[in-house]
Amino acid sequence: MALIIVILRLLVCILAFPMFLLNFLGLWNWICKKWFPHFMQRFTVIYNEQMASKKRELFGSLQDFVGPSGKLSLLEVGCGTGANFKFYPPGCRVTCVDPNPNFEKFLIKSVAENRHLQLEHFVVAAGENMPQVADGSVDVVVCTLVLCSVESQERLLQEVRRVLRPGGAFYFLEHVAAESSTWIYFWQQILHPSWYLLFDGCHLTRESWKALERVGFSELKLQHFRAPLSWELVRPHICGYAIK
């Protein structure tokens, strides 16, 4: 089976040769950073339609973590186009972090469409290194479709714990690796190298729940489920929240 995976992976890489050539020449990253926000703007509309009930269920408890200020202070890491804004409670004060500055114009548009919340800052930074966000300064941190693409899940989660106030919560919604005995996992392994380049560092085969279990939150509520998505490869999902 391993040999079959290697052969099929090679065939897919041959078909995607122009993309790998551009990456070798140092051009693909620049191209990807430019086009990826446009792709995400379209993708997140479809994703929100198909995942609306799950997002409403997940984010329905955000108000439980309002701090002493009386208003929810929320940090979204890997905010992208602001697709989660519509699910946040009224009066929420949001700080957004994303390593790609090309998302900013889409973020501004999303803020204009969601007047019930207040955007405090947009910070261009990787989630693994957010010195602009003070220790213990936020009630909630949110990541959706982010743990699949960060360089180090462990460092990101350490940063999450640093910026959360005591008793604050980390909310997550992520696609993950399928069970190893399934055909979905078989194709995830084959397509992973090309998928990784095409979708700006996204890993198809990450077992993100393991990083969440290791990081040391005082409480972790985690659910595995099959998302009602059109793309079979990314149907395996986890969601939930962890308390500092």
Coordinates of N, CA and C in Angstrom, one line a residue:
M1 N 0.8 -1.2 0.0 CA 0.0 0.0 0.0 C 0.9 1.3 0.0
A2 N 2.0 1.2 0.8 CA 2.9 2.4 0.8 C 3.4 2.7 -0.5
L3 N 3.8 1.6 -1.3 CA 4.4 1.9 -2.6 C 3.3 2.5 -3.6
I4 N 2.1 2.0 -3.5 CA 1.0 2.6 -4.3 C 0.8 4.0 -4.0
I5 N 0.9 4.4 -2.7 CA 0.7 5.8 -2.3 C 1.8 6.6 -2.9
V6 N 3.1 6.1 -2.8 CA 4.2 6.9 -3.4 C 4.1 7.1 -4.9
I7 N 3.7 6.0 -5.6 CA 3.5 6.1 -7.1 C 2.4 7.1 -7.4
L8 N 1.3 7.0 -6.8 CA 0.2 7.9 -7.1 C 0.5 9.3 -6.7
R9 N 1.2 9.5 -5.6 CA 1.6 10.8 -5.2 C 2.6 11.5 -6.2
L10 N 3.5 10.6 -6.8 CA 4.4 11.1 -7.8 C 3.6 11.5 -9.1
L11 N 2.6 10.7 -9.4 CA 1.8 11.1 -10.6 C 1.1 12.4 -10.4
V12 N 0.5 12.6 -9.3 CA -0.1 13.9 -9.0 C 0.8 15.1 -9.0
C13 N 2.0 14.8 -8.5 CA 3.0 15.9 -8.5 C 3.5 16.2 -9.9
I14 N 3.5 15.2 -10.8 CA 3.9 15.5 -12.2 C 2.8 16.3 -12.8
L15 N 1.6 16.0 -12.6 CA 0.5 16.8 -13.1 C 0.5 18.3 -12.6
A16 N 1.0 18.4 -11.4 CA 1.1 19.8 -10.8 C 2.5 20.4 -11.0
F17 N 3.2 19.9 -11.9 CA 4.6 20.3 -12.1 C 4.8 21.8 -12.2
P18 N 4.0 22.5 -13.0 CA 4.2 24.0 -13.1 C 4.2 24.7 -11.7
M19 N 3.3 24.2 -10.8 CA 3.2 24.8 -9.5 C 4.5 24.5 -8.7
F20 N 5.0 23.3 -8.8 CA 6.2 23.0 -8.1 C 7.4 23.7 -8.7
L21 N 7.4 23.9 -10.0 CA 8.5 24.7 -10.7 C 8.5 26.1 -10.2
L22 N 7.3 26.8 -10.1 CA 7.2 28.1 -9.6 C 7.7 28.2 -8.1
N23 N 7.4 27.2 -7.4 CA 7.9 27.1 -6.0 C 9.4 27.0 -5.9
F24 N 9.9 26.2 -6.8 CA 11.4 26.0 -6.9 C 12.1 27.4 -7.2
L25 N 11.4 28.1 -8.1 CA 12.0 29.4 -8.5 C 11.7 30.5 -7.5
G26 N 11.0 30.2 -6.5 CA 10.8 31.2 -5.4 C 9.6 32.2 -5.7
L27 N 8.8 31.8 -6.7 CA 7.7 32.7 -7.1 C 6.3 32.3 -6.6
W28 N 6.2 31.0 -6.2 CA 4.9 30.5 -5.9 C 4.3 31.1 -4.6
N29 N 5.2 31.4 -3.6 CA 4.7 31.9 -2.3 C 4.1 33.3 -2.6
W30 N 4.7 34.1 -3.4 CA 4.2 35.5 -3.7 C 2.8 35.3 -4.4
I31 N 2.7 34.5 -5.4 CA 1.5 34.3 -6.1 C 0.4 33.8 -5.2
C32 N 0.7 32.8 -4.3 CA -0.2 32.2 -3.4 C -0.8 33.3 -2.4
K33 N 0.1 34.1 -1.9 CA -0.3 35.1 -0.9 C -1.3 36.1 -1.6
K34 N -1.1 36.3 -2.9 CA -2.0 37.2 -3.6 C -3.4 36.6 -3.9
W35 N -3.4 35.4 -4.4 CA -4.7 34.8 -4.8 C -5.4 34.1 -3.7
F36 N -4.7 33.7 -2.7 CA -5.4 32.9 -1.6 C -6.6 33.7 -0.9
P37 N -6.4 34.9 -0.6 CA -7.5 35.7 0.0 C -8.8 35.7 -0.9
H38 N -8.6 35.8 -2.2 CA -9.7 35.8 -3.2 C -10.4 34.4 -3.2
F39 N -9.6 33.4 -3.1 CA -10.2 32.0 -3.0 C -10.9 31.9 -1.7
M40 N -10.3 32.3 -0.6 CA -11.0 32.2 0.7 C -12.3 33.0 0.8
Q41 N -12.3 34.1 0.1 CA -13.6 34.9 0.2 C -14.7 34.1 -0.4
R42 N -14.5 33.4 -1.5 CA -15.5 32.5 -2.1 C -15.8 31.3 -1.3
F43 N -14.7 30.6 -0.9 CA -14.8 29.4 -0.2 C -15.5 29.5 1.2
T44 N -15.3 30.6 1.9 CA -15.9 30.7 3.2 C -17.4 31.0 3.1
V45 N -17.8 31.6 2.0 CA -19.3 31.8 1.8 C -19.9 30.4 1.8
I46 N -19.4 29.5 1.0 CA -19.9 28.1 0.9 C -19.8 27.4 2.2
Y47 N -18.6 27.5 2.8 CA -18.3 26.8 4.1 C -19.3 27.3 5.2
N48 N -19.5 28.6 5.2 CA -20.5 29.1 6.2 C -21.9 28.6 6.0
E49 N -22.3 28.5 4.7 CA -23.6 28.0 4.4 C -23.8 26.5 4.9
Q50 N -22.7 25.7 4.7 CA -22.8 24.3 5.0 C -22.5 24.0 6.5
M51 N -21.8 25.0 7.1 CA -21.5 24.8 8.5 C -22.1 25.7 9.5
A52 N -23.2 26.4 9.0 CA -23.8 27.5 9.9 C -24.3 26.9 11.2
S53 N -25.0 25.8 11.1 CA -25.6 25.3 12.4 C -24.5 24.8 13.4
K54 N -23.4 24.3 12.9 CA -22.3 23.9 13.7 C -21.7 25.1 14.3
K55 N -21.5 26.1 13.6 CA -20.8 27.4 14.1 C -21.7 28.0 15.1
R56 N -23.0 28.1 14.9 CA -23.9 28.7 15.8 C -23.9 27.9 17.2
E57 N -23.9 26.5 17.0 CA -23.8 25.7 18.2 C -22.5 25.9 19.0
L58 N -21.4 26.0 18.2 CA -20.1 26.2 18.9 C -19.9 27.5 19.5
F59 N -20.3 28.6 18.8 CA -20.1 29.9 19.3 C -21.2 30.4 20.2
G60 N -22.2 29.6 20.4 CA -23.4 30.0 21.2 C -23.0 30.2 22.7
S61 N -21.9 29.7 23.1 CA -21.5 29.8 24.5 C -20.4 30.9 24.8
L62 N -20.1 31.6 23.8 CA -19.0 32.6 23.9 C -19.3 33.6 25.1
Q63 N -20.5 34.0 25.2 CA -20.9 35.0 26.3 C -20.6 34.4 27.7
D64 N -20.4 33.1 27.8 CA -20.1 32.6 29.1 C -18.8 33.0 29.6
F65 N -17.9 33.5 28.7 CA -16.6 33.9 29.1 C -16.3 35.4 29.1
V66 N -17.4 36.1 29.2 CA -17.2 37.6 29.3 C -16.4 37.9 30.6
G67 N -15.4 38.8 30.4 CA -14.6 39.1 31.6 C -15.2 40.2 32.4
P68 N -14.3 40.8 33.4 CA -14.8 41.8 34.3 C -15.3 43.1 33.6
S69 N -14.8 43.3 32.4 CA -15.2 44.6 31.7 C -16.6 44.6 31.3
G70 N -17.2 43.4 31.2 CA -18.6 43.3 30.8 C -18.8 43.2 29.3
K71 N -17.7 43.3 28.5 CA -17.8 43.1 27.1 C -16.8 42.0 26.7
L72 N -17.2 41.1 25.8 CA -16.3 40.0 25.4 C -15.1 40.5 24.6
S73 N -13.9 40.3 25.1 CA -12.7 40.6 24.4 C -12.2 39.3 23.7
L74 N -12.2 39.3 22.3 CA -12.0 38.1 21.5 C -10.8 38.4 20.6
L75 N -9.9 37.4 20.6 CA -8.8 37.4 19.6 C -9.0 36.3 18.6
E76 N -9.1 36.6 17.3 CA -9.2 35.6 16.3 C -7.8 35.4 15.6
V77 N -7.3 34.3 15.7 CA -6.0 34.0 15.1 C -6.2 33.3 13.7
G78 N -5.6 33.9 12.6 CA -5.9 33.4 11.3 C -7.3 33.8 10.9
C79 N -7.5 35.1 11.0 CA -8.9 35.6 10.8 C -9.4 35.5 9.4
G80 N -8.4 35.5 8.4 CA -8.8 35.5 7.0 C -9.7 36.6 6.6
T81 N -10.9 36.3 6.0 CA -11.8 37.3 5.5 C -12.8 37.8 6.6
G82 N -12.7 37.3 7.8 CA -13.7 37.6 8.8 C -15.0 36.8 8.7
A83 N -14.9 35.6 8.2 CA -16.1 34.8 8.0 C -16.8 34.4 9.3
N84 N -16.1 34.5 10.4 CA -16.8 34.1 11.7 C -17.5 35.3 12.4
F85 N -17.3 36.5 11.9 CA -17.9 37.7 12.5 C -19.4 37.6 12.8
K86 N -20.1 37.0 11.8 CA -21.6 37.0 11.9 C -22.1 36.1 13.1
F87 N -21.2 35.2 13.6 CA -21.5 34.3 14.6 C -21.1 34.8 16.0
Y88 N -20.5 36.0 16.1 CA -20.0 36.5 17.4 C -21.1 37.4 18.0
P89 N -21.2 37.4 19.4 CA -22.3 38.1 20.0 C -22.2 39.7 19.9
P90 N -23.3 40.4 20.0 CA -23.3 41.8 19.9 C -22.4 42.4 21.0
G91 N -21.7 43.5 20.6 CA -20.8 44.2 21.6 C -19.4 43.6 21.7
C92 N -19.2 42.5 21.0 CA -17.9 41.8 21.1 C -16.8 42.7 20.5
R93 N -15.7 42.8 21.3 CA -14.5 43.6 20.9 C -13.4 42.6 20.3
V94 N -13.2 42.7 19.0 CA -12.4 41.7 18.3 C -11.0 42.3 17.9
T95 N -10.0 41.5 18.1 CA -8.6 41.8 17.6 C -8.3 40.6 16.6
C96 N -7.9 40.9 15.4 CA -7.6 39.9 14.4 C -6.1 39.8 14.1
V97 N -5.6 38.6 14.0 CA -4.2 38.3 13.7 C -4.2 37.4 12.4
D98 N -3.4 37.8 11.5 CA -3.2 37.0 10.3 C -1.9 37.3 9.7
P99 N -1.1 36.3 9.2 CA 0.2 36.5 8.6 C 0.1 37.1 7.2
N100 N -1.0 37.1 6.6 CA -1.2 37.6 5.2 C -1.8 38.9 5.2
P101 N -1.1 40.0 4.9 CA -1.7 41.4 4.9 C -2.7 41.6 3.8
N102 N -2.7 40.7 2.8 CA -3.7 40.8 1.7 C -5.1 40.5 2.1
F103 N -5.3 40.0 3.3 CA -6.7 39.8 3.8 C -7.3 41.1 4.4
E104 N -6.6 42.1 4.6 CA -7.1 43.3 5.3 C -8.3 43.9 4.6
K105 N -8.3 44.0 3.3 CA -9.4 44.7 2.6 C -10.7 43.9 2.7
F106 N -10.5 42.5 2.7 CA -11.7 41.7 2.9 C -12.2 41.8 4.3
L107 N -11.3 41.9 5.2 CA -11.6 42.0 6.7 C -12.4 43.3 6.9
I108 N -12.0 44.4 6.3 CA -12.7 45.7 6.5 C -14.1 45.6 5.9
K109 N -14.3 44.9 4.8 CA -15.6 44.7 4.2 C -16.5 43.9 5.2
S110 N -15.9 42.9 5.8 CA -16.7 42.1 6.7 C -17.1 42.8 7.9
V111 N -16.2 43.7 8.4 CA -16.6 44.5 9.6 C -17.7 45.4 9.2
A112 N -17.7 46.0 8.0 CA -18.8 46.9 7.6 C -20.1 46.2 7.5
E113 N -20.1 44.9 7.3 CA -21.3 44.1 7.2 C -21.8 43.5 8.5
N114 N -20.9 43.7 9.6 CA -21.2 43.1 10.9 C -21.1 44.2 12.0
R115 N -22.0 45.2 12.0 CA -21.9 46.3 12.8 C -22.1 46.0 14.3
H116 N -22.5 44.8 14.6 CA -22.8 44.4 16.0 C -21.5 44.2 16.8
L117 N -20.4 44.2 16.1 CA -19.1 44.0 16.8 C -18.2 45.1 16.5
Q118 N -17.1 45.2 17.3 CA -16.1 46.3 17.2 C -14.7 45.7 16.9
L119 N -14.2 46.0 15.7 CA -12.8 45.6 15.4 C -11.8 46.6 16.0
E120 N -11.0 46.1 16.9 CA -10.0 46.9 17.6 C -8.7 47.0 16.9
H121 N -8.2 45.9 16.4 CA -6.9 45.9 15.8 C -6.9 44.8 14.7
F122 N -6.1 45.0 13.6 CA -5.7 44.0 12.7 C -4.2 43.9 12.8
V123 N -3.7 42.8 13.2 CA -2.2 42.6 13.4 C -1.7 41.6 12.4
V124 N -0.7 42.0 11.6 CA -0.1 41.1 10.7 C 1.0 40.4 11.4
A125 N 0.7 39.1 11.7 CA 1.7 38.3 12.5 C 1.3 36.8 12.4
A126 N 2.2 35.9 12.6 CA 1.9 34.5 12.7 C 1.4 34.2 14.1
G127 N 0.5 33.2 14.1 CA -0.1 32.9 15.4 C 0.9 32.3 16.4
E128 N 2.1 31.8 15.9 CA 3.1 31.3 16.8 C 3.9 32.4 17.5
N129 N 3.7 33.7 17.1 CA 4.5 34.8 17.6 C 3.7 36.0 17.5
M130 N 3.0 36.4 18.7 CA 2.1 37.5 18.7 C 2.5 38.5 19.8
P131 N 3.7 39.1 19.8 CA 4.1 39.9 20.9 C 3.2 41.2 21.0
Q132 N 2.5 41.5 20.0 CA 1.6 42.7 20.0 C 0.4 42.5 20.9
V133 N 0.1 41.2 21.3 CA -1.0 40.9 22.2 C -0.4 40.6 23.6
A134 N -0.9 41.4 24.5 CA -0.4 41.3 25.9 C -0.8 40.0 26.6
D135 N 0.0 39.6 27.6 CA -0.3 38.4 28.4 C -1.7 38.6 29.1
G136 N -2.5 37.5 29.1 CA -3.7 37.5 29.9 C -4.7 38.6 29.5
S137 N -4.7 39.1 28.2 CA -5.4 40.3 27.9 C -6.8 40.0 27.2
V138 N -7.1 38.7 26.9 CA -8.3 38.4 26.1 C -9.1 37.3 26.9
D139 N -10.4 37.4 26.7 CA -11.3 36.4 27.3 C -11.4 35.2 26.5
V140 N -11.3 35.3 25.1 CA -11.5 34.2 24.2 C -10.5 34.3 23.0
V141 N -10.0 33.2 22.6 CA -9.2 33.1 21.4 C -10.0 32.1 20.5
V142 N -10.1 32.5 19.2 CA -10.8 31.6 18.2 C -9.8 31.3 17.1
C143 N -9.8 30.0 16.7 CA -9.2 29.5 15.5 C -10.1 28.6 14.7
T144 N -10.3 28.9 13.4 CA -11.1 28.0 12.6 C -10.3 27.8 11.3
L145 N -10.1 26.6 10.9 CA -9.3 26.2 9.7 C -7.9 26.9 9.8
V146 N -7.3 26.8 10.9 CA -6.0 27.5 11.1 C -4.9 26.4 11.5
L147 N -5.2 25.6 12.4 CA -4.3 24.6 12.9 C -3.7 23.7 11.8
C148 N -4.4 23.6 10.7 CA -4.0 22.8 9.6 C -2.8 23.4 8.9
S149 N -2.6 24.7 9.1 CA -1.6 25.4 8.2 C -0.5 26.1 9.0
V150 N -0.5 26.2 10.3 CA 0.5 26.8 11.0 C 1.8 26.0 11.0
E151 N 2.9 26.6 11.2 CA 4.2 25.9 11.2 C 4.3 25.0 12.4
S152 N 3.9 25.5 13.5 CA 4.0 24.8 14.8 C 2.7 24.9 15.6
Q153 N 2.0 23.8 15.7 CA 0.8 23.9 16.5 C 1.1 24.1 18.0
E154 N 2.2 23.5 18.4 CA 2.6 23.6 19.8 C 2.9 25.1 20.2
R155 N 3.6 25.8 19.4 CA 4.0 27.1 19.7 C 2.7 28.0 19.6
L156 N 1.9 27.8 18.6 CA 0.6 28.6 18.6 C -0.2 28.4 19.8
L157 N -0.4 27.1 20.2 CA -1.2 26.9 21.4 C -0.6 27.5 22.7
Q158 N 0.8 27.5 22.7 CA 1.4 28.1 23.9 C 1.1 29.6 23.9
E159 N 1.1 30.2 22.7 CA 0.8 31.7 22.6 C -0.7 31.9 23.0
V160 N -1.6 31.0 22.6 CA -3.0 31.1 23.0 C -3.1 31.1 24.5
R161 N -2.4 30.2 25.2 CA -2.5 30.1 26.6 C -1.9 31.4 27.3
R162 N -0.9 31.9 26.6 CA -0.2 33.2 27.2 C -1.2 34.4 27.1
V163 N -1.9 34.5 26.0 CA -2.7 35.8 25.9 C -4.1 35.6 26.6
L164 N -4.5 34.4 26.9 CA -5.8 34.2 27.6 C -5.7 34.6 29.0
R165 N -6.7 35.3 29.5 CA -6.8 35.5 31.0 C -7.1 34.2 31.7
P166 N -6.8 34.1 33.0 CA -7.2 32.8 33.7 C -8.7 32.6 33.6
G167 N -9.1 31.4 33.2 CA -10.5 31.1 33.0 C -11.0 31.4 31.6
G168 N -10.2 32.0 30.8 CA -10.6 32.2 29.4 C -10.6 31.0 28.6
A169 N -11.1 31.1 27.4 CA -11.4 29.9 26.5 C -10.8 30.0 25.1
F170 N -10.4 28.9 24.6 CA -9.9 28.7 23.2 C -10.9 27.9 22.4
Y171 N -11.5 28.5 21.4 CA -12.5 27.9 20.6 C -11.8 27.4 19.3
F172 N -12.1 26.2 18.8 CA -11.5 25.8 17.6 C -12.5 25.0 16.7
L173 N -12.3 25.0 15.4 CA -13.1 24.3 14.4 C -12.1 24.0 13.3
E174 N -11.7 22.7 13.1 CA -10.6 22.4 12.2 C -10.9 21.1 11.4
H175 N -10.4 21.1 10.2 CA -10.4 19.8 9.5 C -9.2 19.0 9.8
V176 N -9.2 17.7 9.9 CA -8.1 16.9 10.4 C -8.0 15.7 9.5
A177 N -7.0 14.9 9.9 CA -6.8 13.6 9.2 C -7.9 12.6 9.4
A178 N -8.3 11.9 8.4 CA -9.3 10.8 8.6 C -8.7 9.7 9.3
E179 N -9.5 8.7 9.7 CA -9.0 7.5 10.3 C -8.1 6.8 9.3
S180 N -7.0 6.2 9.8 CA -6.0 5.6 8.9 C -6.5 4.5 8.1
S181 N -7.6 3.8 8.5 CA -8.0 2.7 7.8 C -9.0 3.0 6.6
T182 N -9.3 4.3 6.4 CA -10.3 4.7 5.4 C -9.7 5.1 4.1
W183 N -10.5 5.1 3.1 CA -10.1 5.6 1.7 C -9.8 7.1 1.7
I184 N -10.5 7.8 2.6 CA -10.3 9.2 2.7 C -8.9 9.5 3.1
Y185 N -8.4 8.8 4.1 CA -7.0 9.0 4.5 C -6.0 8.5 3.4
F186 N -6.3 7.5 2.7 CA -5.5 7.0 1.6 C -5.3 8.2 0.6
W187 N -6.4 8.9 0.2 CA -6.3 10.0 -0.8 C -5.7 11.2 -0.2
Q188 N -5.9 11.4 1.1 CA -5.3 12.5 1.8 C -3.8 12.4 1.7
Q189 N -3.2 11.2 1.9 CA -1.8 11.0 1.8 C -1.3 11.3 0.4
I190 N -2.0 10.8 -0.6 CA -1.6 11.0 -2.0 C -1.6 12.5 -2.4
L191 N -2.6 13.2 -2.0 CA -2.8 14.6 -2.5 C -2.0 15.6 -1.6
H192 N -1.6 15.2 -0.5 CA -1.0 16.1 0.5 C 0.1 17.1 -0.1
P193 N 1.1 16.6 -0.7 CA 2.2 17.5 -1.2 C 1.7 18.6 -2.1
S194 N 0.8 18.2 -3.0 CA 0.3 19.2 -4.0 C -0.7 20.1 -3.3
W195 N -1.6 19.6 -2.4 CA -2.5 20.3 -1.6 C -1.8 21.4 -0.8
Y196 N -0.7 21.0 -0.1 CA 0.0 21.8 0.7 C 0.5 23.1 0.0
L197 N 1.0 23.0 -1.2 CA 1.4 24.1 -2.0 C 0.2 24.9 -2.5
L198 N -0.8 24.3 -3.0 CA -1.9 24.9 -3.6 C -2.7 25.8 -2.6
F199 N -2.8 25.3 -1.4 CA -3.6 26.0 -0.4 C -2.8 26.6 0.7
D200 N -1.7 27.2 0.4 CA -0.9 28.0 1.3 C -0.5 27.3 2.6
G201 N 0.0 26.1 2.4 CA 0.6 25.5 3.6 C -0.4 24.6 4.4
C202 N -1.6 24.3 3.8 CA -2.6 23.5 4.5 C -2.2 22.0 4.5
H203 N -2.2 21.4 5.7 CA -1.9 20.0 5.8 C -3.2 19.2 5.8
L204 N -3.3 18.2 5.0 CA -4.5 17.3 5.0 C -4.4 16.2 6.0
T205 N -3.2 15.9 6.5 CA -3.1 14.7 7.4 C -2.7 15.0 8.8
R206 N -3.0 16.2 9.3 CA -2.7 16.6 10.7 C -3.7 16.0 11.7
E207 N -3.2 15.5 12.7 CA -4.0 15.0 13.8 C -4.0 16.0 14.9
S208 N -4.7 17.1 14.7 CA -4.6 18.3 15.5 C -5.1 18.1 16.9
W209 N -6.0 17.1 17.1 CA -6.5 16.9 18.4 C -5.4 16.5 19.4
K210 N -4.4 15.8 18.9 CA -3.3 15.4 19.8 C -2.5 16.6 20.3
A211 N -2.3 17.6 19.5 CA -1.7 18.8 20.0 C -2.5 19.5 21.1
L212 N -3.8 19.5 20.9 CA -4.7 20.1 21.9 C -4.7 19.4 23.2
E213 N -4.6 18.0 23.1 CA -4.6 17.2 24.3 C -3.3 17.4 25.1
R214 N -2.2 17.7 24.4 CA -0.9 17.8 25.0 C -0.6 19.2 25.7
V215 N -1.3 20.2 25.2 CA -0.8 21.6 25.6 C -1.0 21.9 27.1
G216 N -1.9 21.3 27.7 CA -2.1 21.6 29.2 C -3.2 22.5 29.6
F217 N -4.3 22.5 28.8 CA -5.5 23.3 29.3 C -6.1 22.6 30.5
S218 N -6.7 23.4 31.3 CA -7.3 22.8 32.5 C -8.6 21.9 32.2
E219 N -9.2 22.3 31.1 CA -10.4 21.5 30.6 C -10.5 21.5 29.1
L220 N -10.8 20.4 28.5 CA -10.9 20.3 27.0 C -12.1 19.6 26.7
K221 N -13.0 20.3 25.9 CA -14.2 19.7 25.3 C -14.0 19.6 23.8
L222 N -13.8 18.3 23.3 CA -13.5 18.1 21.9 C -14.4 17.1 21.3
Q223 N -14.9 17.4 20.1 CA -15.8 16.5 19.4 C -15.2 16.2 18.0
H224 N -15.2 14.9 17.6 CA -14.9 14.5 16.2 C -16.2 14.4 15.5
F225 N -16.3 14.9 14.3 CA -17.5 14.8 13.5 C -17.2 14.9 12.0
R226 N -18.1 14.4 11.2 CA -18.0 14.5 9.7 C -18.8 15.7 9.3
A227 N -18.1 16.7 8.7 CA -18.7 18.0 8.3 C -19.5 17.7 7.0
P228 N -20.6 18.4 6.9 CA -21.5 18.3 5.7 C -21.0 19.1 4.5
L229 N -19.7 18.8 4.1 CA -19.1 19.6 3.1 C -19.1 18.8 1.7
S230 N -18.9 19.6 0.7 CA -18.9 19.0 -0.7 C -17.6 18.2 -0.9
W231 N -16.5 18.7 -0.3 CA -15.2 18.1 -0.5 C -15.0 17.0 0.5
E232 N -15.0 15.7 0.0 CA -14.8 14.6 0.9 C -13.5 14.6 1.7
L233 N -12.5 15.1 1.1 CA -11.1 15.1 1.8 C -11.1 15.9 3.1
V234 N -11.9 16.9 3.2 CA -11.9 17.7 4.4 C -13.1 17.6 5.3
R235 N -13.9 16.5 5.1 CA -15.0 16.3 5.9 C -14.7 15.9 7.4
P236 N -13.6 15.1 7.6 CA -13.2 14.8 9.0 C -12.9 16.1 9.7
H237 N -13.6 16.4 10.8 CA -13.4 17.7 11.5 C -13.3 17.4 13.0
I238 N -12.8 18.4 13.7 CA -12.9 18.5 15.2 C -13.4 19.9 15.6
C239 N -14.1 20.0 16.7 CA -14.5 21.3 17.2 C -14.6 21.2 18.7
G240 N -14.7 22.4 19.3 CA -14.9 22.4 20.7 C -14.2 23.6 21.3
Y241 N -13.9 23.6 22.7 CA -13.2 24.6 23.3 C -12.4 24.1 24.5
A242 N -11.4 24.9 24.8 CA -10.5 24.5 26.0 C -10.4 25.7 26.9
I243 N -10.4 25.4 28.2 CA -10.3 26.5 29.2 C -9.0 26.5 29.8
K244 N -8.4 27.7 30.0 CA -7.1 27.9 30.6 C -7.2 27.7 32.1

